[in-house]
Tab-separated table of C-alpha atoms in Angstrom:
chain	number	residue	atom	x	y	z
A	1	MET	CA	186.167	227.433	304.589
A	2	GLY	CA	187.171	229.540	307.560
A	3	LYS	CA	185.204	230.589	310.567
A	4	PHE	CA	182.635	233.300	309.933
A	5	THR	CA	181.540	235.920	312.401
A	6	PHE	CA	178.735	238.420	312.540
A	7	ARG	CA	180.071	241.807	313.616
A	8	LEU	CA	177.795	244.730	314.303
A	9	HIS	CA	178.829	248.282	315.050
A	10	PRO	CA	176.379	250.572	316.899
A	11	ILE	CA	174.119	252.575	314.653
A	12	LEU	CA	171.926	255.500	315.434
A	13	ARG	CA	168.311	254.960	314.610
A	14	MET	CA	167.181	257.477	312.074
A	15	LYS	CA	163.763	258.983	311.783
A	16	HIS	CA	161.913	259.372	308.560
A	17	TYR	CA	159.810	262.532	308.742
A	18	LEU	CA	156.402	262.358	307.130
A	19	PHE	CA	154.373	265.523	306.751
A	20	THR	CA	150.581	265.618	306.706
A	21	PRO	CA	149.528	265.347	303.073
A	22	LEU	CA	147.525	268.097	301.465
A	23	ILE	CA	146.282	265.501	299.038
A	24	ILE	CA	145.560	262.040	300.401
A	25	ILE	CA	147.654	260.141	297.896
A	26	THR	CA	150.802	262.264	298.325
A	27	LEU	CA	153.344	262.934	301.024
A	28	LEU	CA	154.509	266.546	301.149
A	29	SER	CA	157.933	267.197	302.575
A	30	SER	CA	160.626	269.833	302.461
A	31	CYS	CA	163.580	268.471	300.511
A	32	LYS	CA	167.213	269.463	300.343
A	33	ASN	CA	166.687	272.252	297.828
A	34	SER	CA	163.959	273.812	300.039
A	35	GLN	CA	161.290	273.267	297.394
A	36	LYS	CA	157.977	271.700	298.280
A	37	LEU	CA	158.005	268.342	296.517
A	38	ASP	CA	155.964	265.171	296.693
A	39	CYS	CA	158.591	262.994	298.319
A	40	SER	CA	159.585	261.240	301.495
A	41	VAL	CA	162.965	261.904	303.084
A	42	ILE	CA	165.310	258.999	303.816
A	43	GLU	CA	167.941	260.125	306.304
A	44	ILE	CA	171.322	258.381	306.176
A	45	ASN	CA	173.845	258.728	308.973
A	46	ALA	CA	176.952	257.777	307.010
A	47	ASP	CA	179.085	257.853	310.168
A	48	SER	CA	177.167	254.905	311.596
A	49	THR	CA	177.407	251.775	309.485
A	50	GLU	CA	177.126	248.105	310.308
A	51	ILE	CA	179.360	245.338	309.051
A	52	TYR	CA	177.282	242.387	307.944
A	53	GLU	CA	179.333	239.253	307.436
A	54	ILE	CA	177.332	236.705	305.488
A	55	PRO	CA	176.881	233.590	307.671
A	56	ALA	CA	178.557	230.338	306.701
A	57	SER	CA	175.121	228.709	306.420
A	58	SER	CA	174.072	231.020	303.569
A	59	LYS	CA	173.707	229.491	300.129
A	60	ILE	CA	176.384	230.373	297.588
A	61	ILE	CA	175.812	229.965	293.862
A	62	ARG	CA	179.246	229.343	292.416
A	63	LEU	CA	179.290	229.961	288.697
A	64	THR	CA	180.833	227.007	286.896
A	65	ASN	CA	184.041	227.289	284.877
A	66	ASP	CA	182.096	227.154	281.626
A	67	CYS	CA	180.899	230.704	282.183
A	68	THR	CA	183.555	232.359	284.321
A	69	ASP	CA	185.735	233.907	281.651
A	70	SER	CA	187.189	237.389	281.284
A	71	SER	CA	183.795	238.875	280.409
A	72	LEU	CA	182.171	237.678	283.621
A	73	ILE	CA	184.291	238.880	286.501
A	74	ILE	CA	183.778	241.081	289.501
A	75	GLY	CA	182.625	244.535	288.478
A	76	ASP	CA	181.468	243.427	285.032
A	77	VAL	CA	177.994	242.126	285.895
A	78	TYR	CA	175.296	244.689	285.148
A	79	LYS	CA	172.035	242.952	285.854
A	80	LEU	CA	170.271	239.701	286.733
A	81	GLU	CA	166.912	238.574	285.356
A	82	PHE	CA	165.001	235.631	286.844
A	83	SER	CA	162.622	233.139	285.257
A	84	ARG	CA	161.651	230.238	287.506
A	85	ASP	CA	164.859	228.232	288.038
A	86	THR	CA	166.842	230.098	285.400
A	87	ILE	CA	168.988	233.166	286.048
A	88	ILE	CA	169.960	235.406	283.142
A	89	ILE	CA	173.255	237.238	283.742
A	90	PHE	CA	173.903	240.396	281.759
A	91	SER	CA	177.626	241.110	281.930
A	92	LYS	CA	180.156	242.967	279.825
A	93	ASP	CA	179.646	241.904	276.190
A	94	ARG	CA	177.864	238.720	277.248
A	95	VAL	CA	174.458	237.368	278.279
A	96	ILE	CA	174.311	233.853	279.715
A	97	ALA	CA	171.812	231.584	281.403
A	98	ILE	CA	172.598	229.543	284.515
A	99	ASP	CA	170.415	227.309	286.648
A	100	SER	CA	169.666	227.955	290.325
A	101	ASN	CA	172.806	226.001	291.302
A	102	GLY	CA	175.102	228.091	289.112
A	103	HIS	CA	175.534	225.562	286.316
A	104	TYR	CA	176.081	227.093	282.899
A	105	LEU	CA	173.218	226.512	280.456
A	106	HIS	CA	173.904	228.595	277.345
A	107	ASP	CA	174.802	232.002	275.904
A	108	PHE	CA	172.457	234.389	274.120
A	109	SER	CA	174.098	235.793	270.977
A	110	THR	CA	177.688	237.043	270.745
A	111	LYS	CA	179.405	240.339	269.993
A	112	GLY	CA	179.976	241.005	266.321
A	113	ARG	CA	178.523	242.456	263.132
A	114	GLY	CA	176.494	239.449	262.015
A	115	PRO	CA	172.679	239.442	261.783
A	116	LEU	CA	172.347	237.550	265.092
A	117	GLU	CA	175.153	239.416	266.858
A	118	PHE	CA	175.272	242.708	268.758
A	119	LEU	CA	177.607	245.704	268.670
A	120	ASN	CA	176.722	247.581	271.862
A	121	LEU	CA	174.382	245.786	274.220
A	122	THR	CA	172.679	248.271	276.567
A	123	SER	CA	169.495	246.568	277.814
A	124	VAL	CA	168.466	242.998	278.634
A	125	PHE	CA	164.979	242.134	279.863
A	126	ILE	CA	162.492	239.275	280.000
A	127	LYS	CA	159.028	239.948	278.574
A	128	ASN	CA	156.267	237.419	277.913
A	129	GLY	CA	158.704	234.563	278.511
A	130	PHE	CA	161.264	235.798	275.964
A	131	VAL	CA	164.761	237.123	276.618
A	132	ASN	CA	165.253	240.437	274.797
A	133	LEU	CA	168.693	241.880	274.027
A	134	TYR	CA	168.656	245.503	272.897
A	135	ASP	CA	171.643	246.603	270.824
A	136	ASN	CA	171.747	250.365	270.403
A	137	GLY	CA	174.793	249.994	268.142
A	138	SER	CA	172.594	248.578	265.381
A	139	ASN	CA	169.144	249.664	266.661
A	140	LYS	CA	167.725	246.177	266.962
A	141	ILE	CA	166.304	243.795	269.527
A	142	LEU	CA	167.373	240.158	269.442
A	143	LYS	CA	164.595	238.011	270.842
A	144	TYR	CA	165.281	234.529	272.257
A	145	TYR	CA	163.364	231.689	273.816
A	146	MET	CA	164.440	230.924	277.356
A	147	ASN	CA	166.320	227.822	276.159
A	148	GLY	CA	168.607	230.003	274.034
A	149	THR	CA	166.939	229.351	270.685
A	150	PHE	CA	166.748	232.423	268.483
A	151	CYS	CA	163.242	233.762	267.847
A	152	ASP	CA	163.332	237.094	266.037
A	153	SER	CA	165.360	240.200	265.198
A	154	ILE	CA	163.359	243.426	265.511
A	155	VAL	CA	164.518	246.713	264.033
A	156	VAL	CA	163.940	249.633	266.386
A	157	PRO	CA	162.810	252.542	264.186
A	158	MET	CA	164.477	255.938	264.165
A	159	ASN	CA	162.075	258.065	266.128
A	160	LYS	CA	160.939	261.661	265.968
A	161	GLN	CA	163.589	264.303	266.606
A	162	ASN	CA	166.089	261.645	265.460
A	163	LEU	CA	166.306	260.354	269.021
A	164	SER	CA	168.317	257.176	269.442
A	165	ILE	CA	167.349	254.887	272.322
A	166	ASN	CA	170.046	254.152	274.865
A	167	ARG	CA	168.319	251.988	277.495
A	168	MET	CA	164.817	250.628	277.910
A	169	ILE	CA	162.702	248.662	280.365
A	170	PRO	CA	159.166	247.310	279.856
A	171	PHE	CA	156.167	247.817	282.077
A	172	TYR	CA	155.332	244.174	282.677
A	173	GLY	CA	151.715	243.442	281.858
A	174	SER	CA	151.729	246.460	279.532
A	175	ASP	CA	152.768	247.054	275.926
A	176	ARG	CA	154.801	250.151	276.782
A	177	TYR	CA	158.461	250.790	277.542
A	178	ILE	CA	160.356	253.509	279.381
A	179	PHE	CA	163.548	254.572	277.620
A	180	SER	CA	166.454	256.984	278.002
A	181	PRO	CA	167.915	258.492	274.809
A	182	VAL	CA	171.527	258.625	273.697
A	183	PHE	CA	173.272	261.822	274.733
A	184	GLN	CA	174.493	263.792	271.701
A	185	GLY	CA	176.265	266.739	273.318
A	186	GLU	CA	175.369	269.962	275.056
A	187	GLN	CA	174.336	271.606	271.778
A	188	PHE	CA	171.410	269.191	271.501
A	189	ILE	CA	168.370	269.331	273.755
A	190	ILE	CA	167.817	265.674	274.577
A	191	PRO	CA	164.826	264.693	276.746
A	192	LYS	CA	165.721	262.795	279.878
A	193	LEU	CA	163.098	260.051	279.445
A	194	GLY	CA	160.548	258.847	276.945
A	195	LEU	CA	157.770	256.329	276.417
A	196	LEU	CA	157.636	253.692	273.651
A	197	ASP	CA	154.696	251.742	272.288
A	198	SER	CA	154.695	248.009	271.512
A	199	ASN	CA	156.489	248.688	268.196
A	200	TYR	CA	159.221	250.708	269.951
A	201	LYS	CA	157.994	253.989	268.506
A	202	ILE	CA	158.051	257.087	270.712
A	203	ILE	CA	154.690	257.960	272.202
A	204	ASP	CA	155.949	260.844	274.270
A	205	THR	CA	159.007	262.397	275.909
A	206	LEU	CA	159.338	263.979	279.319
A	207	ALA	CA	158.601	267.683	278.929
A	208	GLY	CA	160.976	270.201	280.453
A	209	GLU	CA	163.566	267.646	281.643
A	210	HIS	CA	166.710	267.133	279.582
A	211	LEU	CA	169.919	265.132	279.758
A	212	LYS	CA	172.809	267.201	281.009
A	213	SER	CA	175.647	264.754	280.342
A	214	GLY	CA	176.602	261.557	278.578
A	215	ILE	CA	177.025	259.700	281.883
A	216	SER	CA	174.822	256.620	281.811
A	217	PHE	CA	174.493	253.340	283.680
A	218	MET	CA	173.183	249.914	282.759
A	219	ASN	CA	170.742	249.761	285.688
A	220	THR	CA	169.257	253.255	285.534
A	221	PHE	CA	165.793	251.660	285.803
A	222	SER	CA	164.245	248.992	288.004
A	223	PHE	CA	160.670	247.749	288.090
A	224	ASN	CA	158.871	247.336	291.420
A	225	GLY	CA	155.666	245.698	290.152
A	226	ASP	CA	153.597	248.870	289.811
A	227	GLU	CA	155.948	251.498	288.460
A	228	VAL	CA	159.449	252.043	287.166
A	229	ILE	CA	162.025	253.361	289.629
A	230	PHE	CA	164.546	255.773	288.120
A	231	TRP	CA	167.804	257.274	289.423
A	232	GLU	CA	170.536	259.364	287.867
A	233	PRO	CA	174.128	260.344	288.774
A	234	PHE	CA	174.836	263.392	290.948
A	235	SER	CA	171.357	263.292	292.393
A	236	TYR	CA	169.994	262.216	295.754
A	237	SER	CA	166.457	261.858	294.433
A	238	ILE	CA	164.679	258.614	293.571
A	239	TYR	CA	161.884	258.930	291.022
A	240	SER	CA	158.912	256.792	290.075
A	241	ILE	CA	157.415	256.669	286.590
A	242	ASP	CA	154.014	255.270	285.686
A	243	SER	CA	152.948	253.776	282.344
A	244	LYS	CA	151.765	257.186	281.086
A	245	LEU	CA	155.160	258.806	281.719
A	246	ASN	CA	153.994	260.622	284.821
A	247	ILE	CA	157.169	261.107	286.854
A	248	LYS	CA	157.422	262.170	290.467
A	249	GLN	CA	160.148	262.503	293.041
A	250	LYS	CA	159.286	259.670	295.398
A	251	TYR	CA	162.214	259.786	297.839
A	252	TYR	CA	164.980	262.177	298.709
A	253	VAL	CA	168.080	260.722	300.416
A	254	ASP	CA	169.634	263.116	302.917
A	255	PHE	CA	173.311	262.363	303.572
A	256	LYS	CA	173.636	265.409	305.846
A	257	GLU	CA	177.236	266.726	305.986
A	258	TYR	CA	178.346	264.274	303.273
A	259	ALA	CA	175.895	265.616	300.693
A	260	LEU	CA	176.871	267.934	297.872
A	261	SER	CA	175.006	271.203	298.268
A	262	SER	CA	172.084	271.999	296.003
A	263	ASN	CA	174.131	274.866	294.523
A	264	VAL	CA	176.913	272.448	293.547
A	265	LEU	CA	174.466	269.946	292.061
A	266	LYS	CA	173.096	272.672	289.770
A	267	LYS	CA	176.525	273.209	288.206
A	268	PRO	CA	177.550	271.588	284.896
A	269	VAL	CA	178.599	267.971	285.349
A	270	ASN	CA	182.231	268.603	284.398
A	271	GLU	CA	182.459	271.238	287.156
A	272	ILE	CA	180.999	268.833	289.729
A	273	ILE	CA	183.490	266.129	288.750
A	274	THR	CA	186.379	268.605	288.976
A	275	LEU	CA	185.213	269.663	292.441
A	276	ILE	CA	184.881	266.179	293.914
A	277	ASN	CA	188.207	265.085	292.407
A	278	LYS	CA	190.160	267.784	294.179
A	279	LYS	CA	192.559	266.251	296.692
A	280	GLN	CA	190.807	267.754	299.702
A	281	ASN	CA	187.389	266.514	298.497
A	282	ARG	CA	188.092	262.967	297.305
A	283	PHE	CA	186.846	261.343	300.518
A	284	LYS	CA	184.391	264.029	301.511
A	285	PHE	CA	181.141	263.553	299.605
A	286	VAL	CA	178.544	260.998	298.605
A	287	THR	CA	178.072	261.890	294.947
A	288	SER	CA	174.797	260.044	294.309
A	289	VAL	CA	172.667	257.004	295.029
A	290	TYR	CA	172.683	254.113	292.558
A	291	ASP	CA	171.359	250.562	292.063
A	292	VAL	CA	167.975	251.603	293.468
A	293	TYR	CA	165.243	249.030	294.151
A	294	GLU	CA	161.907	249.254	295.897
A	295	THR	CA	159.814	246.414	297.314
A	296	ILE	CA	156.613	246.393	299.346
A	297	ASN	CA	158.503	246.878	302.591
A	298	TYR	CA	161.886	248.326	301.641
A	299	VAL	CA	163.858	250.785	299.547
A	300	LEU	CA	167.395	249.619	298.862
A	301	PHE	CA	170.269	251.433	297.171
A	302	ARG	CA	174.025	251.763	297.021
A	303	TYR	CA	176.187	254.772	297.737
A	304	SER	CA	179.925	255.393	297.973
A	305	LEU	CA	181.831	257.313	300.627
A	306	HIS	CA	185.566	257.322	301.424
A	307	ARG	CA	185.917	255.124	298.321
A	308	GLN	CA	183.975	252.363	300.053
A	309	HIS	CA	180.678	250.988	298.730
A	310	TYR	CA	177.776	250.780	301.168
A	311	LEU	CA	174.390	249.137	300.968
A	312	ALA	CA	171.537	251.202	302.443
A	313	ILE	CA	168.244	249.597	303.440
A	314	TYR	CA	165.253	251.737	304.341
A	315	ASN	CA	162.398	249.990	306.149
A	316	LYS	CA	159.267	251.824	305.038
A	317	HIS	CA	157.079	250.531	307.880
A	318	LYS	CA	159.564	251.347	310.632
A	319	ASN	CA	160.712	254.585	308.997
A	320	LEU	CA	164.290	253.498	309.674
A	321	SER	CA	167.366	253.289	307.469
A	322	LYS	CA	170.645	251.481	308.022
A	323	SER	CA	173.878	251.267	306.064
A	324	TYR	CA	175.917	248.099	305.692
A	325	GLU	CA	179.274	246.966	304.499
A	326	ILE	CA	178.779	243.417	303.248
A	327	THR	CA	181.674	241.015	303.817
A	328	ARG	CA	182.543	237.359	303.908
A	329	ASP	CA	185.941	235.914	304.663
A	330	GLY	CA	187.761	234.952	301.480
A	331	TYR	CA	185.559	236.953	299.094
A	332	GLN	CA	185.842	240.320	297.411
A	333	PHE	CA	182.477	241.924	296.719
A	334	SER	CA	181.704	244.157	293.777
A	335	SER	CA	179.419	247.183	293.939
A	336	PHE	CA	176.801	245.238	291.949
A	337	VAL	CA	173.455	244.427	293.554
A	338	THR	CA	170.104	243.090	292.315
A	339	VAL	CA	166.906	242.712	294.312
A	340	LEU	CA	164.041	240.270	293.756
A	341	ASP	CA	161.228	239.287	296.133
A	342	GLU	CA	162.948	241.059	299.036
A	343	LYS	CA	166.133	239.114	298.498
A	344	ILE	CA	169.462	240.812	297.782
A	345	TYR	CA	171.783	239.264	295.192
A	346	LEU	CA	175.487	240.166	295.326
A	347	ILE	CA	178.404	239.198	293.106
A	348	ALA	CA	181.799	238.341	294.639
A	349	ASN	CA	185.097	236.812	293.633
A	350	GLU	CA	186.540	233.985	295.685
A	351	GLN	CA	189.991	235.371	296.398
A	352	LYS	CA	192.039	232.163	296.392
A	353	THR	CA	190.498	230.708	293.229
A	354	ASN	CA	189.188	233.904	291.568
A	355	ASN	CA	185.946	232.058	290.846
A	356	THR	CA	182.770	234.121	290.612
A	357	ALA	CA	180.055	233.531	293.206
A	358	LEU	CA	176.518	234.806	293.653
A	359	PHE	CA	175.261	235.437	297.201
A	360	CYS	CA	171.617	235.745	298.168
A	361	ILE	CA	170.589	237.520	301.393
A	362	ASP	CA	167.045	237.716	302.706
A	363	PHE	CA	166.008	241.164	303.903
A	364	LYS	CA	164.680	239.779	307.176
A	365	ASP	CA	168.113	238.271	307.945
A	366	ILE	CA	169.928	241.556	307.616
A	367	ASP	CA	167.250	243.988	308.850
A	368	ARG	CA	166.922	242.949	312.480
C-alpha cells in the first residue's frame, strides 16, 4: 500500500439563505424558477471543490472472491441495505449478503423464469427483518429470511388504471409503500408517484404530477427515518414525501452558472438531452442531482460536471455546502454512494487486482 495524502483545495464558504416563514413549520424561499415554494436553497460553487483522499487508516471492506464476479463490479452496484452485521448488496442481476468484513454469505434468488427467480429486479428493501426483492418483470415480491432461506412469493396485483409498479420503498414502521409507475409512453398520462397499502394495492396517486420520460434510476428514493426523499433526472429539486403522499419541495440546489435554465428544464426530455450533448455544451452543465440522502445534520447528493462525479455535503446547522472529489491511491471509485447513520459508503475497484472494495467515511471526518 502506498503513501496516502490529504489534499485540500481552497473553497469558498457558501451561505444558505433562509427566509422568515409565513407559517412556522415551513421555510419560504425564492427558487430558481422565481416561484414561491416551500424549500431551502443549497448553493453549490462548482468551481471550488476539495479533493478528499481517504486516509490509510480508514477501514476497507474487501469483497471476497466468492462474490466478485461480472455482476458485481464498479458501476453495477445500485444499493446497500444494512441489518446488524449483515450488508445486503443489490447489484446488476444479483442480490448478495456479506458480513461486516466483506465475507460472502449467500445469494438471494437468481435471474430466470422459475417460481423463485426474477426477470427484472427493480427494488430491494428490508422490512420487518425480511429481505424483499421486487421483480416488476413478473409482478411479484420474493421474500427471504436474512439467512437466505426463502419465505414467500407475493403477487403484486394489477392496479387501477392498469398501472404497473416500477420501484417501491416502504415507510418503516408503517404498512404503506411509495412507488413510481412504469412509463408507457407520451400518449399515456402516468402519475409520477403513488401510495400502496400493505397488500401492494394503490391507495392513491399524486394528482397533477406525471412522468415525462422513461428515464428511471434504482435509487430514486431514500428513507431518512421520518419521510421518503425523492429526486428525479433533469431537476435540481429534492422532495420529501410523507406516509399520506403529501409531497413538498424541500430543497433546491443552485448550481449558478452551471445550472440549466428553468426554460430549458421545461422542454421535453429528448430536447434537453440533445441540447446538453451538443459539442459546445458537453462540459458546461450540471444536469441534475442524484443519490440524495438526508440525515439529522446533513443533506448529501451526487452531481456531475465536466464528466467528473462530485459528492456534495450540505451541513444544515452551519448552512454550508462543500463539494468533494473522493480519491485513494490505487482505487477507481464509481459514482455509487449510500448513506447510513451519517456514514458514507462508496464502492471502488482496486486497480492492480480489480477486486471490489467498500469504503466507509464518517461525516465528521470529511466535514471539518
